[in-house]
Short mmCIF file of C-alpha atoms in Angstrom, two decimals:
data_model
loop_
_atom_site.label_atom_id
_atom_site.label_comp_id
_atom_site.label_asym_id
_atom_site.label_seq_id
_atom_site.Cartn_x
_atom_site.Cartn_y
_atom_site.Cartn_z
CA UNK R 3 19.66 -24.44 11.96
CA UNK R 4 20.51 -27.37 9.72
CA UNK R 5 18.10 -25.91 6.73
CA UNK R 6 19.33 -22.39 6.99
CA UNK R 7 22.99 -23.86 6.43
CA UNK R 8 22.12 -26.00 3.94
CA UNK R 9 20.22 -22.93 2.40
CA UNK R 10 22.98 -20.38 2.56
CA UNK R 11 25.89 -22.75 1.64
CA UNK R 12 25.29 -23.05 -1.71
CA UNK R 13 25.32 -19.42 -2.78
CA UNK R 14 28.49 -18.42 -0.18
CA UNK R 15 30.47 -21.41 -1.85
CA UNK R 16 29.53 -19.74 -5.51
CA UNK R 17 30.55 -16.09 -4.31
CA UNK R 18 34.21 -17.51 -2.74
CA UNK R 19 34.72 -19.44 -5.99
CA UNK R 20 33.61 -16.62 -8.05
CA UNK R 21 35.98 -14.22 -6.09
CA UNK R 22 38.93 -16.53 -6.65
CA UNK R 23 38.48 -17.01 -10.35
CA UNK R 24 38.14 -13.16 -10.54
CA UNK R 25 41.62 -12.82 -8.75
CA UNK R 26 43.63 -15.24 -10.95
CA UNK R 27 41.79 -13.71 -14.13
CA UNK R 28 43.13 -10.41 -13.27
CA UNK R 29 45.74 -10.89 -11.86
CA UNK R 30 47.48 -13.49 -14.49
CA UNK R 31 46.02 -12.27 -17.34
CA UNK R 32 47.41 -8.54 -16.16
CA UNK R 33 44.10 -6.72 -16.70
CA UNK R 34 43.90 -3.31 -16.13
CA UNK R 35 42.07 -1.64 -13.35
CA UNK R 36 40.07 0.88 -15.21
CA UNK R 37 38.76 -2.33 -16.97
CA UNK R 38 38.16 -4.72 -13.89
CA UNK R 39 40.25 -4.24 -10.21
CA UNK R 40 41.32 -7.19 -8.56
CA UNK R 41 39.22 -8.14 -5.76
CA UNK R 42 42.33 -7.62 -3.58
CA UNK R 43 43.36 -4.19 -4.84
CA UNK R 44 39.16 -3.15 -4.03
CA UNK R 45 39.53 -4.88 -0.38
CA UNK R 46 42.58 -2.85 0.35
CA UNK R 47 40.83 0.33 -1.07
CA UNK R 48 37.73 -0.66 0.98
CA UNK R 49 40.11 -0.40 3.90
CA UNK R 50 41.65 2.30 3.67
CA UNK R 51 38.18 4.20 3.06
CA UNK R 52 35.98 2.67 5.31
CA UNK R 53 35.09 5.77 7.32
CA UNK R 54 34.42 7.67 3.36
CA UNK R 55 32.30 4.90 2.39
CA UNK R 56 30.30 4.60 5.80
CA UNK R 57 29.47 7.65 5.45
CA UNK R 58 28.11 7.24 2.06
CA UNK R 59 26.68 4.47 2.57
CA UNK R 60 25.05 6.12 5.55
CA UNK R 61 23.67 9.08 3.34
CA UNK R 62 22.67 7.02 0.42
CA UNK R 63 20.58 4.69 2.61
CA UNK R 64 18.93 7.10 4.77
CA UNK R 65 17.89 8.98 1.45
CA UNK R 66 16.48 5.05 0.55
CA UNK R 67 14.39 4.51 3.32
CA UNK R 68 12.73 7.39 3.55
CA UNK R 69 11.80 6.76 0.07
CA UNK R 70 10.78 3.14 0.79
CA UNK R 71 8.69 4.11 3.35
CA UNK R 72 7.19 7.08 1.94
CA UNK R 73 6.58 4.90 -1.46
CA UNK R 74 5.35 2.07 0.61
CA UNK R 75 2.67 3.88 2.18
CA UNK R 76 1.60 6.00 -0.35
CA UNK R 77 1.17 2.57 -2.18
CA UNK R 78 -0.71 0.89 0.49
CA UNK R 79 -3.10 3.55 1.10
CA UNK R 80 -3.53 4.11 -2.98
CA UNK R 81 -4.36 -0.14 -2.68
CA UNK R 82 -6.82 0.22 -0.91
CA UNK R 83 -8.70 3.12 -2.02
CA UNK R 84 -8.65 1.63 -5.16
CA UNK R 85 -10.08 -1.60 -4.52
CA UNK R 86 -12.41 0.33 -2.42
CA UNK R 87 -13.85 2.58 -5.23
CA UNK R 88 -13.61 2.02 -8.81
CA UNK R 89 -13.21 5.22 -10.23
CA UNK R 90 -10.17 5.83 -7.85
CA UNK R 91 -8.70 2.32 -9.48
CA UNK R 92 -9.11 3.77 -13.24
CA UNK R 93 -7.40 7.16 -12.12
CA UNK R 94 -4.75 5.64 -9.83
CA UNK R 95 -3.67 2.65 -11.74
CA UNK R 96 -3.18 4.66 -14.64
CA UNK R 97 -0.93 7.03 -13.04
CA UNK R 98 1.03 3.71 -11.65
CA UNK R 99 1.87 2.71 -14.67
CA UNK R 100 2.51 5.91 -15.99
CA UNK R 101 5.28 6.27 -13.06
CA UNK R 102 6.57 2.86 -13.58
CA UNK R 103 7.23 3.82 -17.25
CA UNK R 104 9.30 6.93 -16.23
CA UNK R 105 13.23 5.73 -16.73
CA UNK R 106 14.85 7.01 -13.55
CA UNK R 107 17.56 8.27 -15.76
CA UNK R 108 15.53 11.06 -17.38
CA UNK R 109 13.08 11.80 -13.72
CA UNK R 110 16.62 12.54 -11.58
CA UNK R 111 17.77 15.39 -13.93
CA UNK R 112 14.53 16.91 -13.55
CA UNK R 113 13.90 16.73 -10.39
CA UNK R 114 17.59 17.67 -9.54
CA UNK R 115 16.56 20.54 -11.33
CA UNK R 116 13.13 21.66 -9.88
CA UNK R 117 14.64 21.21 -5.93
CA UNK R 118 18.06 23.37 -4.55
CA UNK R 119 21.50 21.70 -4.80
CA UNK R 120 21.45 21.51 -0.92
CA UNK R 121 18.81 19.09 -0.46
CA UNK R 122 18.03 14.95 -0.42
CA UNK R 123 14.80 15.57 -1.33
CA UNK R 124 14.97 14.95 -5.31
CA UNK R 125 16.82 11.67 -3.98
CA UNK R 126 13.95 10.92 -1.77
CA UNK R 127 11.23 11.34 -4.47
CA UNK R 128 12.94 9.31 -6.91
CA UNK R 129 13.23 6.40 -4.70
CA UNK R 130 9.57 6.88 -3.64
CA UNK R 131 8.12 6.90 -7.11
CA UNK R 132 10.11 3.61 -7.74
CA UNK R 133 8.53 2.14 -4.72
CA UNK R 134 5.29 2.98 -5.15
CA UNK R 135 4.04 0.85 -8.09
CA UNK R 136 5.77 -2.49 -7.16
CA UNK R 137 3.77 -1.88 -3.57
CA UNK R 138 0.74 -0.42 -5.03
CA UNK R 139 0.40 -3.30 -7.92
CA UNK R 140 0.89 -6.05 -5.23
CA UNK R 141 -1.18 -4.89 -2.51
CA UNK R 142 -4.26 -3.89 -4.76
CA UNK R 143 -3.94 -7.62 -5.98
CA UNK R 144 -3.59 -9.62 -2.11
CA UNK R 145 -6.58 -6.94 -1.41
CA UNK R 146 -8.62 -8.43 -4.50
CA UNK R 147 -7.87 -11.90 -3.97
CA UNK R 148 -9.75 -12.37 -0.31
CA UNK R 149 -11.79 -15.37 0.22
CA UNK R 150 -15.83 -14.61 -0.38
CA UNK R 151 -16.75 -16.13 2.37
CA UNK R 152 -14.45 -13.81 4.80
CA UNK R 153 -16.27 -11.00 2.79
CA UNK R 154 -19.97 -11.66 3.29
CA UNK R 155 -19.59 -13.34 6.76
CA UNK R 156 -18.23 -9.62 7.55
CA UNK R 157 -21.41 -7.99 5.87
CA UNK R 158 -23.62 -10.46 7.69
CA UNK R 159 -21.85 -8.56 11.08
CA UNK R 160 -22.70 -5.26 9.55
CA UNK R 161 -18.94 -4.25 9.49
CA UNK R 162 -18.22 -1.64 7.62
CA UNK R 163 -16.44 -1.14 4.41
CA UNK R 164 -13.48 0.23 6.53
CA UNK R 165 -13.66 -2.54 9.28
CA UNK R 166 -13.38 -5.35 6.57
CA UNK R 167 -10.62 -3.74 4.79
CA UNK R 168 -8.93 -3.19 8.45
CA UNK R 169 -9.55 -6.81 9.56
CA UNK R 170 -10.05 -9.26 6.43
CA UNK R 171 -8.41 -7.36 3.34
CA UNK R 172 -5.55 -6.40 4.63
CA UNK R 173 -4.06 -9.24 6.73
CA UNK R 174 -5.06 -11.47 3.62
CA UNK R 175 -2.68 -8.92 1.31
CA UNK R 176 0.41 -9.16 3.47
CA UNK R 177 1.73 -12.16 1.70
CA UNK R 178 1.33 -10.11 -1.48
CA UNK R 179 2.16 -7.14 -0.23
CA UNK R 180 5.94 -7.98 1.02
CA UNK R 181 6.36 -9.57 -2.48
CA UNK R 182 6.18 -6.02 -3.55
CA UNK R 183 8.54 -4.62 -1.09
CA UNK R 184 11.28 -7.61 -1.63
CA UNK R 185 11.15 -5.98 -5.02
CA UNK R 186 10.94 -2.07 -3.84
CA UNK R 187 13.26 -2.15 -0.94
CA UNK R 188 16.65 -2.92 -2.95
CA UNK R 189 15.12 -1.10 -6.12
CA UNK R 190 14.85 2.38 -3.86
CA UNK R 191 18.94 1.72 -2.90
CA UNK R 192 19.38 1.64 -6.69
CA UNK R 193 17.50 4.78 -7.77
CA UNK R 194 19.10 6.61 -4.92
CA UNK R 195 21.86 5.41 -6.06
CA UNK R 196 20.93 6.50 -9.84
CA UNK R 197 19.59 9.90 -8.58
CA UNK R 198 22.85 11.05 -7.15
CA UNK R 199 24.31 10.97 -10.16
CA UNK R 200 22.78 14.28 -11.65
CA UNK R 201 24.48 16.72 -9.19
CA UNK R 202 23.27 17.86 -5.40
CA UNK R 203 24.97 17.32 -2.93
CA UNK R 204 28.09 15.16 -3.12
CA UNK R 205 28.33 12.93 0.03
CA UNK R 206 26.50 9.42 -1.48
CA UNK R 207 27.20 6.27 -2.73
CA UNK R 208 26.57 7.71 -6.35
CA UNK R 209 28.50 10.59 -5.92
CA UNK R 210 31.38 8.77 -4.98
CA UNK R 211 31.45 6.23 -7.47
CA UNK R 212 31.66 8.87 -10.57
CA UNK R 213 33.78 11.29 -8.69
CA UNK R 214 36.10 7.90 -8.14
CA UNK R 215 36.24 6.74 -11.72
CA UNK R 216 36.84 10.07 -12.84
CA UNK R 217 40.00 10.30 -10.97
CA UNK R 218 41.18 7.14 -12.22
CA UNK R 219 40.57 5.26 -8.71
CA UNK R 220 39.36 2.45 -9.90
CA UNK R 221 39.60 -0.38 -7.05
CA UNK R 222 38.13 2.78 -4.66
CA UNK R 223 34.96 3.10 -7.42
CA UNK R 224 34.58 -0.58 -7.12
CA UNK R 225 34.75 -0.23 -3.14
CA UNK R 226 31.78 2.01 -3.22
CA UNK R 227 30.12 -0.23 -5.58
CA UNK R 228 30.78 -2.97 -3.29
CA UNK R 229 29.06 -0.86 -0.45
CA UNK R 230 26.22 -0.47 -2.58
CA UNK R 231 25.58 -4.24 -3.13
CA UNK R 232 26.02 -4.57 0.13
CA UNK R 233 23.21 -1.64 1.60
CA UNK R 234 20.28 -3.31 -1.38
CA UNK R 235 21.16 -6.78 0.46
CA UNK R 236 20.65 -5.32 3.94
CA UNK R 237 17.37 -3.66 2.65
CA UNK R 238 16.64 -6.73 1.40
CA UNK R 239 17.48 -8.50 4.70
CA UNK R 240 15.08 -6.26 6.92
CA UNK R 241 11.78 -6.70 4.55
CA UNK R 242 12.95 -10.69 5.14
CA UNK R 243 13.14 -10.31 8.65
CA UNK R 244 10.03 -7.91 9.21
CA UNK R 245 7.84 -10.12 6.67
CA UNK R 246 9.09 -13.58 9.53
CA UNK R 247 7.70 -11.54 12.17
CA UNK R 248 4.49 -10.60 10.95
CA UNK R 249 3.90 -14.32 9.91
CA UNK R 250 1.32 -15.93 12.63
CA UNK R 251 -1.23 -18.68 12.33
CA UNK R 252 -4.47 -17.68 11.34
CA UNK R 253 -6.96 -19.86 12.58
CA UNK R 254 -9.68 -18.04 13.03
CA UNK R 255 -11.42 -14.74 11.92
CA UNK R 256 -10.60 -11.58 12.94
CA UNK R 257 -13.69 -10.06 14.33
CA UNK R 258 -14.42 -6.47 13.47
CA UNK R 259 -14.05 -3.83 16.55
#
């Protein structure tokens, strides 16, 4: 308990201090809003819009997970076909970085465009193309990186290719593999985000934002970007918490089944 206090002290005790210089910066200084809102004057607008920006937030993250978790395993599954089979590495980690090269700003248009205004689904692709290379990139690596031994001990069981991917490759990859999710998961909030600023439907965290600043609301824009900070930290949170649980002691070999 002690660590995870002295752990999270530190940055809290920045973020008050940070908030309080903000304040008397714009508040004695007399900066405008549409340059910087008081953090007061974007609490009170948070307030009065709580139920507006729950339900963004609500919209904008649902789009995000399903393209975390459609990135994710369209990653994972890439992974390990590619470390499986070379050819399928050449072809497949070209493409990768060929879709990590895309800027989100010029893929949302066009995807906004392909897809009806009714629909999450350009959202959803977006955020799963952004996903996958992080995931794909890491996992192919933890997958590479397994001890020799583990390998050929498997062969000497006559596992299969499959069975030593399934028991030895993969377990080995999940420290690598969660270091490219705590980089995907807040990075598919952000191009949901990003993608919902090129039209469809008008009910997310993006949509609100611009549709905010462009009626001069400034503390409410901020409000909404404030909810957005807040939904990349709780994706963040929930890769934390799922990569803890999947942390055990491994002490022995798995054996193939």
């Amino acid at each position: 308990m002690t660590r995870y206090v002295r752990s999270g002290l530190p940055p809290v005790v920045f973020g008050v201090a940070l908030l309080a210089l903000w304040q008397v910066v714009t508040v004695a200084g007399g900066v405008p809003s549409f340059l910087l809102p008081a953090p007061a004057a974007i609490a009170k607008a948070f307030g009065d819009n709580t139920d507006a920006i729950v339900d963004a937030a609500v919209a904008t993250g649902t789009n995000a997970f399903i393209g975390l978790l459609v990135g994710a395993v369209l990653g994972i599954a890439a992974a390990v076909l590619a470390v499986r089979f070379h050819v399928v590495d050449g072809v497949l980690g070209a493409l990768a970085a060929g879709a990590a090269a895309v800027p989100i700003v010029a893929l949302a248009p066009l995807l906004n465009s392909m897809y009806s205004t009714t629909t999450d689904l350009p959202r959803r692709l977006v955020a799963a193309i952004v996903v996958f290379f992080p995931v794909f990139v890491s996992t192919a690596k933890g997958l590479r990186q397994v001890p020799r031994v583990h390998a050929d001990l498997m062969t000497a069981y006559a596992a299969t290719g499959w069975q030593i991917t399934r028991t030895v490759r993969l377990p080995a990859a999940l420290p690598h593999l969660f270091t490219g999710l705590r980089i995907a998961a807040p990075g598919a909030v952000i191009a949901a985000i990003i993608a919902e600023y090129f039209g469809g439907l008008q009910h997310g965290l993006g949509s609100r934002i611009t549709s905010a600043a462009a009626n001069t609301a400034y503390p409410r824009a901020w409000a909404y970007v404030a909810a957005a900070m807040v939904l990349g930290l709780v994706f963040l949170a929930a890769v934390l918490v799922l990569e803890q649980l999947t942390r055990r002691p491994r002490t022995t070999l798995w054996r193939s089944k």
